[in-house]
PDB file of C-alpha atoms and ligand atoms in Angstrom:
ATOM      1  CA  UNK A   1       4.833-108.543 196.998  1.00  0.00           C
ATOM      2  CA  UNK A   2       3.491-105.006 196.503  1.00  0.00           C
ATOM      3  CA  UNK A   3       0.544-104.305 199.036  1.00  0.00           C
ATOM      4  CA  UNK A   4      -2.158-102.494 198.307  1.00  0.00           C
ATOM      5  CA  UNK A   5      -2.459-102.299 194.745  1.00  0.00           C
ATOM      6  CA  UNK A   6      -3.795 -98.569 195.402  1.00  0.00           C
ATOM      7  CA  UNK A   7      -0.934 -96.627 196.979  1.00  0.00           C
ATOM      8  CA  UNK A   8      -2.710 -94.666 199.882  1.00  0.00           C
ATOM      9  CA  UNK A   9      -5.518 -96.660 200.688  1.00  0.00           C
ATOM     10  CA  UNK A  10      -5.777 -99.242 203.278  1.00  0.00           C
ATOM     11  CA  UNK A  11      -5.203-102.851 202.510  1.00  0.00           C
ATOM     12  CA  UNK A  12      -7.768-104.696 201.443  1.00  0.00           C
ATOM     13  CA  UNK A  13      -8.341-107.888 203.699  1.00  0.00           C
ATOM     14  CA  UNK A  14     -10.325-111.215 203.599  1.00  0.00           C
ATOM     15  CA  UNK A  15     -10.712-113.333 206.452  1.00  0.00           C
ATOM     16  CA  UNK A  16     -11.832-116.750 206.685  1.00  0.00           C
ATOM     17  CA  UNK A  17     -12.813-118.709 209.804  1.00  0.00           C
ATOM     18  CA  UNK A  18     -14.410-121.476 210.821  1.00  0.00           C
ATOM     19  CA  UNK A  19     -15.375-120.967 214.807  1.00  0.00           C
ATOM     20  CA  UNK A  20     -14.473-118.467 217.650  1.00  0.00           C
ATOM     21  CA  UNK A  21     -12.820-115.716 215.770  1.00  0.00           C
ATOM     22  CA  UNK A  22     -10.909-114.411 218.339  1.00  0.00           C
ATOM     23  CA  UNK A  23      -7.887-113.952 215.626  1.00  0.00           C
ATOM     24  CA  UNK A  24     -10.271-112.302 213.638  1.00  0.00           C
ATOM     25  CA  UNK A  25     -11.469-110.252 216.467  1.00  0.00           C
ATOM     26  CA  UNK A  26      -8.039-109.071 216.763  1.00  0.00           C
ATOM     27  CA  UNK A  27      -7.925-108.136 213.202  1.00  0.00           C
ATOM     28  CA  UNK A  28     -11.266-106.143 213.361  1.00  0.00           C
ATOM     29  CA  UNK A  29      -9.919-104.048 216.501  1.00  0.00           C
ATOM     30  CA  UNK A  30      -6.402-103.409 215.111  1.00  0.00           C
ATOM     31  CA  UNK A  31      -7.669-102.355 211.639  1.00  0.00           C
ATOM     32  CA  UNK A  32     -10.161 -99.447 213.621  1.00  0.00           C
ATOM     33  CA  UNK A  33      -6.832 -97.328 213.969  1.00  0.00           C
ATOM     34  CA  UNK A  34      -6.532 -96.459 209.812  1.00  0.00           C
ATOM     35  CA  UNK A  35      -2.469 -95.935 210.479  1.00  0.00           C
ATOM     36  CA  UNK A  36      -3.075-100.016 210.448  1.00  0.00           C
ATOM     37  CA  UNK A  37      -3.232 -99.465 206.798  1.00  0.00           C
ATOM     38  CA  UNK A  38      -6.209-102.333 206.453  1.00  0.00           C
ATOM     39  CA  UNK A  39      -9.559-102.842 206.333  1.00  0.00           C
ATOM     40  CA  UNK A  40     -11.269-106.367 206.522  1.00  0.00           C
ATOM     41  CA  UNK A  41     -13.487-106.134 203.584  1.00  0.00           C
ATOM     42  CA  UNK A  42     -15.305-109.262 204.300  1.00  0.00           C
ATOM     43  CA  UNK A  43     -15.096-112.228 206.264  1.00  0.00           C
ATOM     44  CA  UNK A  44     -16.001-116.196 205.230  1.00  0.00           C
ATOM     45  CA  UNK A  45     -16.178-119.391 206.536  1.00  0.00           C
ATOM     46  CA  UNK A  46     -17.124-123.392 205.785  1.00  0.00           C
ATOM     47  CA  UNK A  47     -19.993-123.400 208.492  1.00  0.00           C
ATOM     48  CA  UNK A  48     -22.945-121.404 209.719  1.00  0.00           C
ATOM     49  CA  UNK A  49     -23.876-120.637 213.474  1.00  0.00           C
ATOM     50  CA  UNK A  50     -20.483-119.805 214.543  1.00  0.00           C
ATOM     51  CA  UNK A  51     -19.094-116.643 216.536  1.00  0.00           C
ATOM     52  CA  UNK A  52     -16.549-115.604 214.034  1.00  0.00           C
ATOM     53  CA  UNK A  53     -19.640-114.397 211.750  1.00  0.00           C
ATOM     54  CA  UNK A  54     -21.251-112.847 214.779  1.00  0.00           C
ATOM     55  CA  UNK A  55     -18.304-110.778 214.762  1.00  0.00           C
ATOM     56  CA  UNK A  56     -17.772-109.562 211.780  1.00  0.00           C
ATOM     57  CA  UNK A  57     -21.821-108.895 211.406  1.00  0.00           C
ATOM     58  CA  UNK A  58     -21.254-107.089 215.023  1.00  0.00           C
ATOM     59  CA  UNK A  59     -18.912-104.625 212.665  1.00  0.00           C
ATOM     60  CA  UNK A  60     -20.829-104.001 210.055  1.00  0.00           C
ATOM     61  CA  UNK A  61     -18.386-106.164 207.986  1.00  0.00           C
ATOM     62  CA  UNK A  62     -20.195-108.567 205.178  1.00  0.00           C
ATOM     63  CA  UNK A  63     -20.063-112.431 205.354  1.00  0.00           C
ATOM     64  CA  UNK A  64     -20.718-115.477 203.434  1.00  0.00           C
ATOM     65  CA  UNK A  65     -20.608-119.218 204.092  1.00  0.00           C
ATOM     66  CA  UNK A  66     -19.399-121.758 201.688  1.00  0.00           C
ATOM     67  CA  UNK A  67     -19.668-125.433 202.620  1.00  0.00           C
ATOM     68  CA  UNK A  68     -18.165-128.093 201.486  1.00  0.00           C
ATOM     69  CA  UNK A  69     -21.018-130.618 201.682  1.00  0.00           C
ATOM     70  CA  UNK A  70     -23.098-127.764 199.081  1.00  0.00           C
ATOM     71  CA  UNK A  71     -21.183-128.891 195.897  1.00  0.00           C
ATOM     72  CA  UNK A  72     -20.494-132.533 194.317  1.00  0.00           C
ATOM     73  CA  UNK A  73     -16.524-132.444 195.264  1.00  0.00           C
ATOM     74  CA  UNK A  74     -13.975-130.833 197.018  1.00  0.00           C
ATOM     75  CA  UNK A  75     -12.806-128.760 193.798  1.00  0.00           C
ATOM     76  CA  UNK A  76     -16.135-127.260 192.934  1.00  0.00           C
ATOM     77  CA  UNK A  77     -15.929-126.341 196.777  1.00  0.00           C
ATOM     78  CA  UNK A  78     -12.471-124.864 196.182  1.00  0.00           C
ATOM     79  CA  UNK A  79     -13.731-122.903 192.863  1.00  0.00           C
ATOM     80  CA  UNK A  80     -16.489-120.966 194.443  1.00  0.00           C
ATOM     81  CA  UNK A  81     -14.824-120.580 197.452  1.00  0.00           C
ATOM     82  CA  UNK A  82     -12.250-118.675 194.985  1.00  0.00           C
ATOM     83  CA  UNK A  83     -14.964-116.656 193.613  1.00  0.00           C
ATOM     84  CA  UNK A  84     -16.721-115.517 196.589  1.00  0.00           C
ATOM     85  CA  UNK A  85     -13.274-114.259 197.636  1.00  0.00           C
ATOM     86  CA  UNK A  86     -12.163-112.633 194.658  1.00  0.00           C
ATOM     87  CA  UNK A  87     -15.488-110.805 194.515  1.00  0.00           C
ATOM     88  CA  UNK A  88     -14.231-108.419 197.276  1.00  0.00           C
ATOM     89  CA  UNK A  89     -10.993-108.351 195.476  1.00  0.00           C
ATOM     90  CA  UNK A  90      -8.409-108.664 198.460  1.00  0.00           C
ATOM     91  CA  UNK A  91      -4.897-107.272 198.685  1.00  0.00           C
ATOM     92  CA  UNK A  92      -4.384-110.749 201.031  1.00  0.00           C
ATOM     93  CA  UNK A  93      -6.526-113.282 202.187  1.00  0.00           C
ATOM     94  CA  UNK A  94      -5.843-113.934 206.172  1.00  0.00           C
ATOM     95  CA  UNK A  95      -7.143-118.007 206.990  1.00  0.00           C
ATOM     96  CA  UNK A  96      -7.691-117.720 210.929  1.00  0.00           C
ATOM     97  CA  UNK A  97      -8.662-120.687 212.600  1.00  0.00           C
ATOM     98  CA  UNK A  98     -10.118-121.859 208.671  1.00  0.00           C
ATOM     99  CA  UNK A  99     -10.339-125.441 209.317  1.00  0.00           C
ATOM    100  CA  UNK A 100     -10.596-126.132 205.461  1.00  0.00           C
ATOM    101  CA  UNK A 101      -7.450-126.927 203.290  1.00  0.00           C
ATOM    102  CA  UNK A 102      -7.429-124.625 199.952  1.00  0.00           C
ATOM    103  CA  UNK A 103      -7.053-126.348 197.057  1.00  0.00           C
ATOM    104  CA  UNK A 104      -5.456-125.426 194.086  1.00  0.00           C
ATOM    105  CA  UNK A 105      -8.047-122.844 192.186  1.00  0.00           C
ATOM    106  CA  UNK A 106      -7.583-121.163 195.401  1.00  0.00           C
ATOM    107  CA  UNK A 107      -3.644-120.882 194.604  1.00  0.00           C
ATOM    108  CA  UNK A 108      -3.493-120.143 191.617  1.00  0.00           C
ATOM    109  CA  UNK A 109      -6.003-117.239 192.127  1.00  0.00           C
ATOM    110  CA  UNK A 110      -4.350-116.041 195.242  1.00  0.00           C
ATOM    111  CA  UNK A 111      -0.936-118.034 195.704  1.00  0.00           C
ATOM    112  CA  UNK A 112       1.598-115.982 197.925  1.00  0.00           C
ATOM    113  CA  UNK A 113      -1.308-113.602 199.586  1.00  0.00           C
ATOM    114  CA  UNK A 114      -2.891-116.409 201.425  1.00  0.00           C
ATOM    115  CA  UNK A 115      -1.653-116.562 205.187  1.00  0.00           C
ATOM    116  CA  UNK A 116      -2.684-119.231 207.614  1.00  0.00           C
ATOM    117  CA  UNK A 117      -1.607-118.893 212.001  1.00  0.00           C
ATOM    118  CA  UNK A 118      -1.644-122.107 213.181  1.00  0.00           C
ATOM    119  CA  UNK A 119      -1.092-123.004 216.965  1.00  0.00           C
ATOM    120  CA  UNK A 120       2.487-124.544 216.403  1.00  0.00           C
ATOM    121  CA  UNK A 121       5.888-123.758 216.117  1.00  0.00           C
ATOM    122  CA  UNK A 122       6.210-124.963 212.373  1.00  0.00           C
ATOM    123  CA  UNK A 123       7.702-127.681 211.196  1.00  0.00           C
ATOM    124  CA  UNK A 124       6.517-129.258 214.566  1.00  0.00           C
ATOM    125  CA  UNK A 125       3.391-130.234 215.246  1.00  0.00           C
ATOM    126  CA  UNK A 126       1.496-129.782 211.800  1.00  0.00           C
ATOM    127  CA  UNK A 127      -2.232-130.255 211.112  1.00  0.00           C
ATOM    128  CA  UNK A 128      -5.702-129.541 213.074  1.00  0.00           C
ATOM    129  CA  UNK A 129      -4.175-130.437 216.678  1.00  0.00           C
ATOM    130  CA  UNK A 130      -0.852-128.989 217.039  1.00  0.00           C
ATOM    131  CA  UNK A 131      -1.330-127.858 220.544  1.00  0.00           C
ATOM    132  CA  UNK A 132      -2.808-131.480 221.806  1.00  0.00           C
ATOM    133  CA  UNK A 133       0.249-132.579 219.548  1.00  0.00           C
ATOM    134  CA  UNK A 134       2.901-130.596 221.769  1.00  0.00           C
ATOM    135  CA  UNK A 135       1.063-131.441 224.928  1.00  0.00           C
ATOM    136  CA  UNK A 136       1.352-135.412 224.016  1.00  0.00           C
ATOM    137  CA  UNK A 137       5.173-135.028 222.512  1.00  0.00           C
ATOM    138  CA  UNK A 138       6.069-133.311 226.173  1.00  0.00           C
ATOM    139  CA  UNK A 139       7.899-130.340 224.317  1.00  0.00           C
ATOM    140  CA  UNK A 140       8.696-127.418 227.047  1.00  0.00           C
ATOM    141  CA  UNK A 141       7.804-124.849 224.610  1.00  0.00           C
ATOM    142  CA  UNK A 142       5.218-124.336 222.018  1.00  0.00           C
ATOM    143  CA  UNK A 143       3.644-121.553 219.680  1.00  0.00           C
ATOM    144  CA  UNK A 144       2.311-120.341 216.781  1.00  0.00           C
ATOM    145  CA  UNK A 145       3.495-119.765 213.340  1.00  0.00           C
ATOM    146  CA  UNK A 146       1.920-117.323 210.745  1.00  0.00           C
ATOM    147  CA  UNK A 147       2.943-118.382 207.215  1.00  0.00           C
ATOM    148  CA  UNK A 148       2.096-117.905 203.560  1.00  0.00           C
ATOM    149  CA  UNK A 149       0.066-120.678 202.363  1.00  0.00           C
ATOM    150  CA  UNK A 150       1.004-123.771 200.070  1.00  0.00           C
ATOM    151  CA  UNK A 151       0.103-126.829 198.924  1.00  0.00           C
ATOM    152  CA  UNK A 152       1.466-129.319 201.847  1.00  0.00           C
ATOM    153  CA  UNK A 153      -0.444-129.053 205.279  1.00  0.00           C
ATOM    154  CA  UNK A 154       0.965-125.719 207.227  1.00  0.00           C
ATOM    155  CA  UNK A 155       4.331-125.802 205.176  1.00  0.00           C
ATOM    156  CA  UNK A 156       4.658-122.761 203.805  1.00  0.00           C
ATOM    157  CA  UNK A 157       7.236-119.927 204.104  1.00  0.00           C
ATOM    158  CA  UNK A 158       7.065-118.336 207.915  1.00  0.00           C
ATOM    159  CA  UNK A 159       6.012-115.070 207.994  1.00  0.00           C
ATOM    160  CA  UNK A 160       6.183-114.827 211.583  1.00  0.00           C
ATOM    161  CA  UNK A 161       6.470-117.246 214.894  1.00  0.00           C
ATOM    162  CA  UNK A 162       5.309-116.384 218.516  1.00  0.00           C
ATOM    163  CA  UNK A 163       6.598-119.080 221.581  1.00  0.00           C
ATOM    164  CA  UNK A 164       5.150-120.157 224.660  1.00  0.00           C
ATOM    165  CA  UNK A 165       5.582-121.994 227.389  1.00  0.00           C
ATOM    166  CA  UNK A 166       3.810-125.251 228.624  1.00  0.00           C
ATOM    167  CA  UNK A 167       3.107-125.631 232.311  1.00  0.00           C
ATOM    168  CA  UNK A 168       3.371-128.509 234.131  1.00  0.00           C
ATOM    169  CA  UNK A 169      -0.358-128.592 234.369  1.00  0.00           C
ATOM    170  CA  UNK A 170      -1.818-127.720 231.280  1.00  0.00           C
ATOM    171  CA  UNK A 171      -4.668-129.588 229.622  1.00  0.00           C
ATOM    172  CA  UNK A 172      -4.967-128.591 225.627  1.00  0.00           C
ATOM    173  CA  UNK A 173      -7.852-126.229 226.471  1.00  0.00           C
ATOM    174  CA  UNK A 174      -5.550-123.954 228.768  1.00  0.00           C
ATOM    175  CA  UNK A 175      -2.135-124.130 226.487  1.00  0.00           C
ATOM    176  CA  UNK A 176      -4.633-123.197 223.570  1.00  0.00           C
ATOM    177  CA  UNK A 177      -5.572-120.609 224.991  1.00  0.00           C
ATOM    178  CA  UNK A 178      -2.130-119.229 226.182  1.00  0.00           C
ATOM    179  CA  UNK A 179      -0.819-119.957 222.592  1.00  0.00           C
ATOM    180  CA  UNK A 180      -4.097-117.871 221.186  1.00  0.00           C
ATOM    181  CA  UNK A 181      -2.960-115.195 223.403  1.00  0.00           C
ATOM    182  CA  UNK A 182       0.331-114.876 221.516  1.00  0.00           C
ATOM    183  CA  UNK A 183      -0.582-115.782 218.536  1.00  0.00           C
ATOM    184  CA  UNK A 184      -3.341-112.590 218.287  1.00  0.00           C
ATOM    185  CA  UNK A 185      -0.629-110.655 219.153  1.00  0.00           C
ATOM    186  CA  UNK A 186       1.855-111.960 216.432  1.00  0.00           C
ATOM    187  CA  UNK A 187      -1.204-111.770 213.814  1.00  0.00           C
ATOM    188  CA  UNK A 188      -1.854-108.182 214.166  1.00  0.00           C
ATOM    189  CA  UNK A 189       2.007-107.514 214.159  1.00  0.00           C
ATOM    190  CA  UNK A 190       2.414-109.219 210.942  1.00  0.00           C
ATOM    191  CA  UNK A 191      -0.067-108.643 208.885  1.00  0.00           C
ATOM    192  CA  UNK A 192       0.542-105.137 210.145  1.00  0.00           C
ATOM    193  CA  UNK A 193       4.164-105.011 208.267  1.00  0.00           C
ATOM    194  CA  UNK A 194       2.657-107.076 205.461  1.00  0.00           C
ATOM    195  CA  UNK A 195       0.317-104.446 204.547  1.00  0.00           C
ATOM    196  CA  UNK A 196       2.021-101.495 205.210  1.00  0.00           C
ATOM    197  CA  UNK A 197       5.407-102.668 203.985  1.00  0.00           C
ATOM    198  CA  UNK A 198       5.468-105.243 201.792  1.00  0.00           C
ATOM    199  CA  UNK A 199       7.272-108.623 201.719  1.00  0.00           C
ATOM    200  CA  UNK A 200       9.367-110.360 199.398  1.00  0.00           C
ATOM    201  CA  UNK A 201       9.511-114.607 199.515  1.00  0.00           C
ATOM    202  CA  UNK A 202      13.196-115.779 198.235  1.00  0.00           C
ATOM    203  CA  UNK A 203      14.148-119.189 199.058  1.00  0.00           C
ATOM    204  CA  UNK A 204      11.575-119.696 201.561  1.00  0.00           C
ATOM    205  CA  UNK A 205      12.687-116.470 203.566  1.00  0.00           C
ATOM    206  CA  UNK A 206       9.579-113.852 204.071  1.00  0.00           C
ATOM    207  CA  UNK A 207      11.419-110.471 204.438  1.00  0.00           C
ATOM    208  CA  UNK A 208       9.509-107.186 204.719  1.00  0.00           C
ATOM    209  CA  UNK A 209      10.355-104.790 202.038  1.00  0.00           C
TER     210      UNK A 209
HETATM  211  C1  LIG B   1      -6.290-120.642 216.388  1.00  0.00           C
HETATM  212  O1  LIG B   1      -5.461-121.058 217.436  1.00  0.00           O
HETATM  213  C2  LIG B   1      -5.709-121.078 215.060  1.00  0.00           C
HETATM  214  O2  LIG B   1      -4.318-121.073 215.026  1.00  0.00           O
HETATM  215  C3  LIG B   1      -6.228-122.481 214.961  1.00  0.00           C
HETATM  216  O3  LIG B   1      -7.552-122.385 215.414  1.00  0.00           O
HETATM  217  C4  LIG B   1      -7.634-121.370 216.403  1.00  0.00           C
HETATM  218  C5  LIG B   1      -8.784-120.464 216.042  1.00  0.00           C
HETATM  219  O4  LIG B   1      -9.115-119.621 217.097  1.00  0.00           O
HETATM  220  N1  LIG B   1      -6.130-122.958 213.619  1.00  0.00           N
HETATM  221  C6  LIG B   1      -5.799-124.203 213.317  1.00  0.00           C
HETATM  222  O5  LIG B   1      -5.600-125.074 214.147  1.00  0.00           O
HETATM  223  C7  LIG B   1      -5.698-124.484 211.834  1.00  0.00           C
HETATM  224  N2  LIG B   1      -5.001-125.697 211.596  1.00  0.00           N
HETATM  225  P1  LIG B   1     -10.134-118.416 216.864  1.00  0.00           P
HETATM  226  O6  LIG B   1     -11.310-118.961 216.076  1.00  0.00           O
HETATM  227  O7  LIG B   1     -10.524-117.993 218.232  1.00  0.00           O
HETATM  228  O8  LIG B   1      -9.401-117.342 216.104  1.00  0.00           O
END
């Protein structure tokens, strides 16, 4: 998957988010440095009023908002959605903490440069509560997993995984948290070597070039 269409210039990112932004915040410091070899171009979400817009607005970085309860269906969400992406014509499209499922005008538009981090170590614990999901299961370790996004509900090919412990103690708000910690980490990391080196998908296996 060649990575930025124009040889020297930085990668062109979208980000979409839905609350905090703390991923994206990560993104936004990490792409300062221009040996990152990306820019965030623009950032989105499904909801006004939350913190991940204040960020990217803090930057200088232009936003929109697409609901879902703004068009008759979920498709005609999905199709402008598409278009407000494609209009700043990303080299790949980062979903961090999106709380939205694409659908498929999404794929088809952007299939195989759309990753999603979710707060998991895929396949356990899919969906929007994977770390209250470890917490009830009483696994010893948790995660996250950055992946390139599908059809199914966070199965796609892994792109990169991050593990952490659980403590005795922890409540979902505090493993969150320690997962988010990681999982920052292992977003810039990634998306780093995406950019900057390519990847190929074969069978499932993400391998930088
Ligand atoms: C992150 O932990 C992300 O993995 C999760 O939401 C959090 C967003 O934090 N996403 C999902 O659960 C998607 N299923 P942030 O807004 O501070 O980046």
């Amino acid at each position: 998957m060649p990575i930025p269409a124009a040889p020297d210039a930085p990668a062109r990112l979208v980000v979409l988010v839905s609350g905090g932004g703390t991923n994206l915040q990560a993104l936004l410091d990490a792409t300062a440095d221009p040996a990152y070899g990306a820019e965030v171009v623009a950032v989105g979400a499904d909801r006004d009023g939350i913190a991940g817009l204040d960020r990217a607005t803090a930057r200088g970085v232009p936003t929109f908002v697409e609901r879902v309860g703004a068009h008759p269906d979920r498709a005609a969400w999905d199709a402008a959605l598409t278009a407000r992406v494609a209009a700043h014509e990303p080299d790949l499209v980062v979903l961090a903490g999106f709380m939205k499922l694409v659908g498929a005008a999404f794929l088809d538009r952007f299939g195989g440069r759309v990753v999603n981090t979710h707060p998991a170590l895929s396949p356990a614990f899919p969906g929007m509560r994977g770390p209250a999901d470890a917490l009830a299961y009483g696994v010893k370790i948790t995660g996250a997993t950055l992946f390139v996004v599908d059809a199914g509900v966070d199965t796609g090919p892994i792109v990169a995984q991050t593990a952490v412990p659980v403590a005795d103690d922890d409540d979902v708000e505090t493993l969150h948290e320690r997962i988010k910690t990681a999982e920052r980490a292992m977003l810039v990391e990634a998306v780093g070597r995406m950019v900057r080196d390519g990847y190929t998908i074969t069978d499932r296996k993400v391998r930088f070039s």
